[in-house]
Coordinates of C-alpha atoms in Angstrom, one line a residue:
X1 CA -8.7 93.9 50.4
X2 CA -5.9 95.9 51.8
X3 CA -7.0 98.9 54.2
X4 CA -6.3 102.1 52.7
X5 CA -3.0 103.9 54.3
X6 CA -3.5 107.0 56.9
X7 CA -0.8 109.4 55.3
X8 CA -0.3 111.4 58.6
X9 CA 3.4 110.9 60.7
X10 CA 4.5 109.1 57.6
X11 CA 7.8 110.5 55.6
X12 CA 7.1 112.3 51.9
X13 CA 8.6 109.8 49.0
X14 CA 10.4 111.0 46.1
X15 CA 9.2 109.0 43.3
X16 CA 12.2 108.7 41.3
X17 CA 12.5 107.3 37.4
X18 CA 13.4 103.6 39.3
X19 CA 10.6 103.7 41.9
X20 CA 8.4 105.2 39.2
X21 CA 9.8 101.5 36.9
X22 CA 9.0 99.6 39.9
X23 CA 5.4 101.0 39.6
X24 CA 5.1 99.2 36.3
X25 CA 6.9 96.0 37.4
X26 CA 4.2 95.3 40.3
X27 CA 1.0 97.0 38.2
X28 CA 1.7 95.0 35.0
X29 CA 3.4 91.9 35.5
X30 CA 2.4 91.1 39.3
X31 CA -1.1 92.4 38.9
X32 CA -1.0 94.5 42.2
X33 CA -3.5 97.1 43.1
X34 CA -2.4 100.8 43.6
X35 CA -3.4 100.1 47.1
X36 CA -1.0 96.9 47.8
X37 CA 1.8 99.0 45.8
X38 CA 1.5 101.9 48.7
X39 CA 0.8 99.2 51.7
X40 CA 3.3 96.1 50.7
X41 CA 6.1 97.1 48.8
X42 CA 9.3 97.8 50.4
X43 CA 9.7 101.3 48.2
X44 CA 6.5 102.8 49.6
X45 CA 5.0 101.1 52.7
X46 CA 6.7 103.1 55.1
X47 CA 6.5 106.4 53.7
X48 CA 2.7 109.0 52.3
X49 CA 2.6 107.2 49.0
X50 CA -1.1 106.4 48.7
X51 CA -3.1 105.1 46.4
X52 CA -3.8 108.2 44.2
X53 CA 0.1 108.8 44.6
X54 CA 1.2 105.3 42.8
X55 CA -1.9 105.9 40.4
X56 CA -0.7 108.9 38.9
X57 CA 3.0 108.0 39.0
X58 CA 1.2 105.0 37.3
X59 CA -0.5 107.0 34.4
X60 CA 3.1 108.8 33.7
X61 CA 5.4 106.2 33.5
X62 CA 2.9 104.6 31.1
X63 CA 2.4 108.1 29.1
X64 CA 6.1 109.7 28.9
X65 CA 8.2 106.6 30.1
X66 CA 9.5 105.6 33.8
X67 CA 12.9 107.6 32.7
X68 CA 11.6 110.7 31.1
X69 CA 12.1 113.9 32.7
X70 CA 9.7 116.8 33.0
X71 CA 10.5 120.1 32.6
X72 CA 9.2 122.2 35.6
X73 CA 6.6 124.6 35.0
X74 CA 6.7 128.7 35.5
X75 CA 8.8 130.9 33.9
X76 CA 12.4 130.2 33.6
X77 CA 15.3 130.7 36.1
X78 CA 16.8 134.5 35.9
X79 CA 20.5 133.1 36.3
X80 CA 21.0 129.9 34.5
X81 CA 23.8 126.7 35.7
X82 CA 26.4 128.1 33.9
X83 CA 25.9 131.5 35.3
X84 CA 25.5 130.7 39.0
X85 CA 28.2 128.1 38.6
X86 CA 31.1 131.1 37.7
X87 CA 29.5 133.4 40.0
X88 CA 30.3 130.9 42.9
X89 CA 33.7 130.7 41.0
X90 CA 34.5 134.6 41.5
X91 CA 33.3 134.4 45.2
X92 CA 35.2 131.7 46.2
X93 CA 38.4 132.9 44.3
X94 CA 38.3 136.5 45.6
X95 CA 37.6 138.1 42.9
X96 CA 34.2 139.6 43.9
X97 CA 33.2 139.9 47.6
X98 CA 29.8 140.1 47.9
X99 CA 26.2 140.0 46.0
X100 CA 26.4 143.7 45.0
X101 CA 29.9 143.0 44.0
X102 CA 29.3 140.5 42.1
X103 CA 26.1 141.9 40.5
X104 CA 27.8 145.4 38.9
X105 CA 30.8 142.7 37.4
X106 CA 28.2 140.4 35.8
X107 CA 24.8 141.0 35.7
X108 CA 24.1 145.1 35.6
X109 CA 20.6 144.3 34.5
X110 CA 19.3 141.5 36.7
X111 CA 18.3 142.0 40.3
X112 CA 20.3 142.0 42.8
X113 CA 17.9 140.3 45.5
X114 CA 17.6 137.5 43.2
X115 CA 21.1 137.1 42.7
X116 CA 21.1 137.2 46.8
X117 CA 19.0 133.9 46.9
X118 CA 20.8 132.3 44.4
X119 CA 23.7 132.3 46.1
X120 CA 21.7 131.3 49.2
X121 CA 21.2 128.3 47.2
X122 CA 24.4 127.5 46.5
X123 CA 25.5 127.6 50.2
X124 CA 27.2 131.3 49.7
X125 CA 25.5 132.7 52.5
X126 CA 26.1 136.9 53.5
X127 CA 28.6 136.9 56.7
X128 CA 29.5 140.3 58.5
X129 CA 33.2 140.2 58.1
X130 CA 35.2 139.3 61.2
X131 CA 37.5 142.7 62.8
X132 CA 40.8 142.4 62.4
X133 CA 43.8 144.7 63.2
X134 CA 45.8 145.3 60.3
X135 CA 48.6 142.4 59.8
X136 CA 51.4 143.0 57.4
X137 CA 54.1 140.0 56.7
X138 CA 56.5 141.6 60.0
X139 CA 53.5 140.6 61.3
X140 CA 53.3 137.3 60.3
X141 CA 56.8 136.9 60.7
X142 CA 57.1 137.9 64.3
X143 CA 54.1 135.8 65.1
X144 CA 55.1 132.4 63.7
X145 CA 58.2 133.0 65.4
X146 CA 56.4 133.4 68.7
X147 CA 54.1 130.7 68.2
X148 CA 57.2 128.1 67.0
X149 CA 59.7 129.6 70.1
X150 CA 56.3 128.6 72.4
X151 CA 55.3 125.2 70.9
X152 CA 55.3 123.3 73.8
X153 CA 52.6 125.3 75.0
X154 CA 50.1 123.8 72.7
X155 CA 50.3 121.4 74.8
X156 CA 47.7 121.6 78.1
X157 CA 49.6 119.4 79.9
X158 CA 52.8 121.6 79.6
X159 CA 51.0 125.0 79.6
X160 CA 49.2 123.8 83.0
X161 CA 52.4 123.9 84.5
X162 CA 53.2 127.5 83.3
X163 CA 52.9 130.3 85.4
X164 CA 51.8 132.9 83.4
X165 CA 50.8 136.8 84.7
X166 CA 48.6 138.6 81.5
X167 CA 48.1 142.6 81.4
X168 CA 46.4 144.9 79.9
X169 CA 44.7 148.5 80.1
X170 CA 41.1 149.1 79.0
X171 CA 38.5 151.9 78.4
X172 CA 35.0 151.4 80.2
X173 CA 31.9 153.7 79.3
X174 CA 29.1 155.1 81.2
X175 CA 25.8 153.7 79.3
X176 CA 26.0 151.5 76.1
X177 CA 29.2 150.4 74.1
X178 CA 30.6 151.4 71.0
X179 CA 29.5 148.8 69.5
X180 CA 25.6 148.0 67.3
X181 CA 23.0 147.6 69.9
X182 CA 20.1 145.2 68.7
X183 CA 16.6 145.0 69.7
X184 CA 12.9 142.9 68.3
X185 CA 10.2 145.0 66.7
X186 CA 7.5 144.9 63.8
X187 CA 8.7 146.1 60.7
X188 CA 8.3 149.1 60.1
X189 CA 6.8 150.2 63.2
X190 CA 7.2 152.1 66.3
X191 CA 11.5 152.9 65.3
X192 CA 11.3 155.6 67.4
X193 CA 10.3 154.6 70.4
X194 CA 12.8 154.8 73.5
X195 CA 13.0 151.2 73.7
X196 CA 14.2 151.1 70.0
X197 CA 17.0 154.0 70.1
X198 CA 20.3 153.4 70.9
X199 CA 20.6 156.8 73.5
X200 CA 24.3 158.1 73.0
X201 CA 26.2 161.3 73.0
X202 CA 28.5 162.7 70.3
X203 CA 31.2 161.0 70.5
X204 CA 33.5 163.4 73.3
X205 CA 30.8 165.2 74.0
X206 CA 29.5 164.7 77.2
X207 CA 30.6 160.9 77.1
X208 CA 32.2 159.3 80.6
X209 CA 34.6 156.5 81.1
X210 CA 37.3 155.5 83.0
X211 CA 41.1 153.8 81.9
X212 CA 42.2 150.3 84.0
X213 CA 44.8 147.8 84.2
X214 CA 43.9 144.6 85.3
X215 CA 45.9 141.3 85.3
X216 CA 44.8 137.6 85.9
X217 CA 46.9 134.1 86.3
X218 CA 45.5 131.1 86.0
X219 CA 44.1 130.9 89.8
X220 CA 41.6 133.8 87.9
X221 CA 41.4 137.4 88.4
X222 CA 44.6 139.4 90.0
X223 CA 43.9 143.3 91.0
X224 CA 42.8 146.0 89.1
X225 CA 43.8 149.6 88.6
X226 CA 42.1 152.6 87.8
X227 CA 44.1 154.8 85.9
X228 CA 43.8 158.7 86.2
X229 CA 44.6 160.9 83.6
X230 CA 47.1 160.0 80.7
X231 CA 49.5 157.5 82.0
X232 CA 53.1 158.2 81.0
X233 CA 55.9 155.3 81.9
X234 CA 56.3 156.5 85.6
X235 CA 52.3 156.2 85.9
X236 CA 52.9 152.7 84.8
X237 CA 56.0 151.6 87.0
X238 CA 53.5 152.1 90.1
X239 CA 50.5 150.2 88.9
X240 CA 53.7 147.6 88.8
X241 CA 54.4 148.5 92.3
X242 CA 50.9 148.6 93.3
X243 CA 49.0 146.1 91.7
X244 CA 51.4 143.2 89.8
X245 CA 53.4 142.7 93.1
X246 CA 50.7 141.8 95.0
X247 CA 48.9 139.6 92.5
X248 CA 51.9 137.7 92.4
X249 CA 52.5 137.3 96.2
X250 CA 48.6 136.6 96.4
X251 CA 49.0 134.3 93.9
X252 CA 51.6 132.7 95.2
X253 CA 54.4 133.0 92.5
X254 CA 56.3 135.5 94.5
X255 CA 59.3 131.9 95.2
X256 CA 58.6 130.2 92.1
X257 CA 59.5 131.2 88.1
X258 CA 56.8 133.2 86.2
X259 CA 56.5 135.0 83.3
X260 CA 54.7 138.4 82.8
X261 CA 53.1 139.1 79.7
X262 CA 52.8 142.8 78.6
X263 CA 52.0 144.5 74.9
X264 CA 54.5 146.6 73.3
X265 CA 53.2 150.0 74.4
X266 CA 55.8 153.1 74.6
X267 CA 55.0 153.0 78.4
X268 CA 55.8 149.4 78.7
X269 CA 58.9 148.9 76.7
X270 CA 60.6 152.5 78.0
X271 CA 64.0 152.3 79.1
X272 CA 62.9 153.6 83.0
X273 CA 60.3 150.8 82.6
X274 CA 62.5 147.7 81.5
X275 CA 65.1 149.0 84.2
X276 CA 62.1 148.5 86.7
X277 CA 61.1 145.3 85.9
X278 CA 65.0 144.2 85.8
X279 CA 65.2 145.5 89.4
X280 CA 62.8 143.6 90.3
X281 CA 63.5 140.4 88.6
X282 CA 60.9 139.7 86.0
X283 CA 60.7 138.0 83.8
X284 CA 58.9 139.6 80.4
X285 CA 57.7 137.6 78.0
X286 CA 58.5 138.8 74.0
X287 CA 55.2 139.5 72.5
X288 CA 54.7 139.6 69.3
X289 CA 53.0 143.2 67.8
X290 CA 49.6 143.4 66.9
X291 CA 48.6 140.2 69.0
X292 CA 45.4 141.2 70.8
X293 CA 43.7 137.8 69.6
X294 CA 46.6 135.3 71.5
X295 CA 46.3 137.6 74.6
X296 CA 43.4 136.1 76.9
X297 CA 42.5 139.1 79.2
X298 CA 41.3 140.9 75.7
X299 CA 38.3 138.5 76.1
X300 CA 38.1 139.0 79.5
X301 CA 37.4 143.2 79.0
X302 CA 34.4 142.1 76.6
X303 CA 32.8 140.0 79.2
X304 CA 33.4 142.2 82.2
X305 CA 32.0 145.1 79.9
X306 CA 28.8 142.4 78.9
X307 CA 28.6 141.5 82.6
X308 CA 28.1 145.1 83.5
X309 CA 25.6 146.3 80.4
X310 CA 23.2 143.2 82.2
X311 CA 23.4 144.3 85.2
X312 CA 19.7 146.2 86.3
X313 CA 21.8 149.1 88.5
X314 CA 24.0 151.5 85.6
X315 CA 26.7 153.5 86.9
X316 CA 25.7 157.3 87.0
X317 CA 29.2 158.4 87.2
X318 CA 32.7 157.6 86.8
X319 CA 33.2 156.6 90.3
X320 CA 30.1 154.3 90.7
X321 CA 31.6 152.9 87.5
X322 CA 34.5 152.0 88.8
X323 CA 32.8 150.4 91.9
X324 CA 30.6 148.2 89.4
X325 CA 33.6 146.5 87.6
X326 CA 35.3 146.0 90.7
X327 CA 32.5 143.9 91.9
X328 CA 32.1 141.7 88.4
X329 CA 35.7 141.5 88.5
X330 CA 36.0 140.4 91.6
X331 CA 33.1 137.8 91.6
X332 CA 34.0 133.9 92.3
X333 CA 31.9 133.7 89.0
X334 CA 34.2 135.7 86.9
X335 CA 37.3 134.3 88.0
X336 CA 36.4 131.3 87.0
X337 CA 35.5 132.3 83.5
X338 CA 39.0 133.7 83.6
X339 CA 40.5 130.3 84.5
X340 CA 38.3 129.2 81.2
X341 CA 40.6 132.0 79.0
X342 CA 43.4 131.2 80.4
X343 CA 43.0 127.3 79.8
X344 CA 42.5 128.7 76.2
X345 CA 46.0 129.3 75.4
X346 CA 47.4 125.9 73.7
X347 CA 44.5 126.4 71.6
X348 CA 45.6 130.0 70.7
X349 CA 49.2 128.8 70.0
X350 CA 48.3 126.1 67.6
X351 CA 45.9 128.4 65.5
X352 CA 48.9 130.4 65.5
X353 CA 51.1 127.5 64.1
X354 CA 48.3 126.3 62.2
X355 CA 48.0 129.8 60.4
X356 CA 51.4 130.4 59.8
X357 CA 50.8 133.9 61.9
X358 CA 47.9 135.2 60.6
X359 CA 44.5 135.8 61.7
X360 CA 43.2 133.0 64.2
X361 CA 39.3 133.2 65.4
X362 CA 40.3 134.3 68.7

């Protein structure tokens, strides 16, 4: 007599219309026991089919047919096939954007949580939409012309030999960002409490932060500048003199070619300003307007501002502030997550190519 099968650790079975016909096929012309079916057969030895489990499928097949179908039981679905299929259609084609969307085209008087699920279902889950600056087709234009004139540096090999300076400036607050701070709690419980409130001031009142420029290479992290006060374009020609020259002798590219990469800011493209940087023999890369994504120090603001939101001692003041990002910047351990962004790049120019100037997910 075959030993009855322990279910546990074993994989659950669908017993489909053929497995259901192989029931019959063993029971009726092979004379097997339920038992033997669930122990020795190659459909079920190897997954929780038991006895009682071939039994019943047994009793069915016999009643209704191995290839009848059974009609669930409950009440029916709110949205039907049909329905879901050319919601999924509007979604996917534009034409609505989300459930709520979706739900005042279609179906006013069905609920729009339910509607949420079902599109859960069909793999239409709810995303927050990715920030973008606002492209137009100059845009794209001027970016797929960038991307095509730099093609070879979508290649690492060729952009590992390129000596590339990037720049930028940057706000830094006192306290939390601008962005959504996030924390764990009950539902419904205990909102208020100071570990669950985001503590900020009206925005310009009473809020503290600090303007720098900063540049990095691909040995990592060059200096950085505080800026005080609004910089104008003779502001900017001495954080050139200040800060860019050195990075570039400390850098070692003062006796070599580089390029310096700059955005299109008033300050930067001034006639005093591109005089300066003639004088001086640099070489400015063309950059392409509303770029921030292909530009790798805009990544390296959000981790330095991260880096300093972990760190246990806040700045009370704009001065200690400025003392705190000098020492993230700084670290061994941020320069070499620059060196990361900046191996980045051939990556960046082939989304670029690949997207015909548009968005990339940088």
């Amino acid at each position: 007599m075959t030993a009855r099968k322990k279910r546990e650790g074993l994989p659950r079975v669908n017993v489909t219309p053929t497995k259901r016909k192989a029931i019959l096929i063993y029971r009726d012309q092979l004379n097997m026991s339920f038992n033997a079916i669930a122990n020795e057969t190659e459909e079920f030895k190897n997954t929780s089919a038991d006895h009682k489990t071939i039994a019943y499928n047994y009793r069915r097949a016999k009643q209704d047919g191995a290839y009848t179908r059974h009609n669930k039981p409950g009440r029916p679905r709110t949205f039907t096939t049909e329905e879901m299929d050319l919601a999924v259609e509007d979604i996917d084609e534009g034409r609505a954007t989300d459930a709520a969307d979706l739900q005042r085209q279609r179906f006013p008087e069905r609920p729009q949580r339910t509607l949420r699920r079902a599109l859960c279902e069909r793999d239409r889950r709810a995303y927050v939409r990715r920030r973008k600056v606002v492209l137009t087709e100059r845009n794209f234009i001027e970016r797929t012309l960038f991307a095509e004139t730099w093609r070879d540096w979508a290649n690492p090999a060729i952009w590992s030999q390129e000596r590339v300076v990037f720049s930028d400036e940057s706000k830094f607050k006192i306290g939390s960002s601008d962005g959504l701070r996030w924390c764990r709690r009950p539902r419904g419980q205990a909102q208020l409490e100071e570990r669950n409130v985001s503590q900020q001031e009206r925005r310009g009142l009473g809020t503290k932060s600090i303007m720098i420029w900063g540049c990095m290479t691909s040995l990592g992290a060059g200096r950085l500048h505080r800026i005080h006060g609004n910089m104008n374009r003779f502001g900017y020609m001495e954080i050139l003199e200040q800060s860019l020259l050195p990075t570039v002798a400390e850098h070692g590219y003062s006796n070599v070619p580089w390029i310096f990469q700059q955005d299109n800011d008033k300050k930067h493209t001034a006639r005093d300003t591109r005089a300066w940087l003639h004088d001086h023999g640099i070489n400015v890369l063309k950059w392409p307007s509303k770029s921030p994504d292909i530009n790798v120090i805009e990544n390296a603001w959000s981790y330095l501002e991260h880096c300093l939101q972990r760190r246990p001692d806040q700045p009370r003041n704009e001065d200690e502030l400025w003392e705190k990002l000098q020492e993230v910047w700084y670290s061994p351990s941020f320069s070499e997550y620059l060196k990361t962004l900046y191996a980045s790049m051939p990556s960046r120019i082939q989304a670029l190519l690949d997207t015909r100037g548009r968005w990339t997910k940088y």
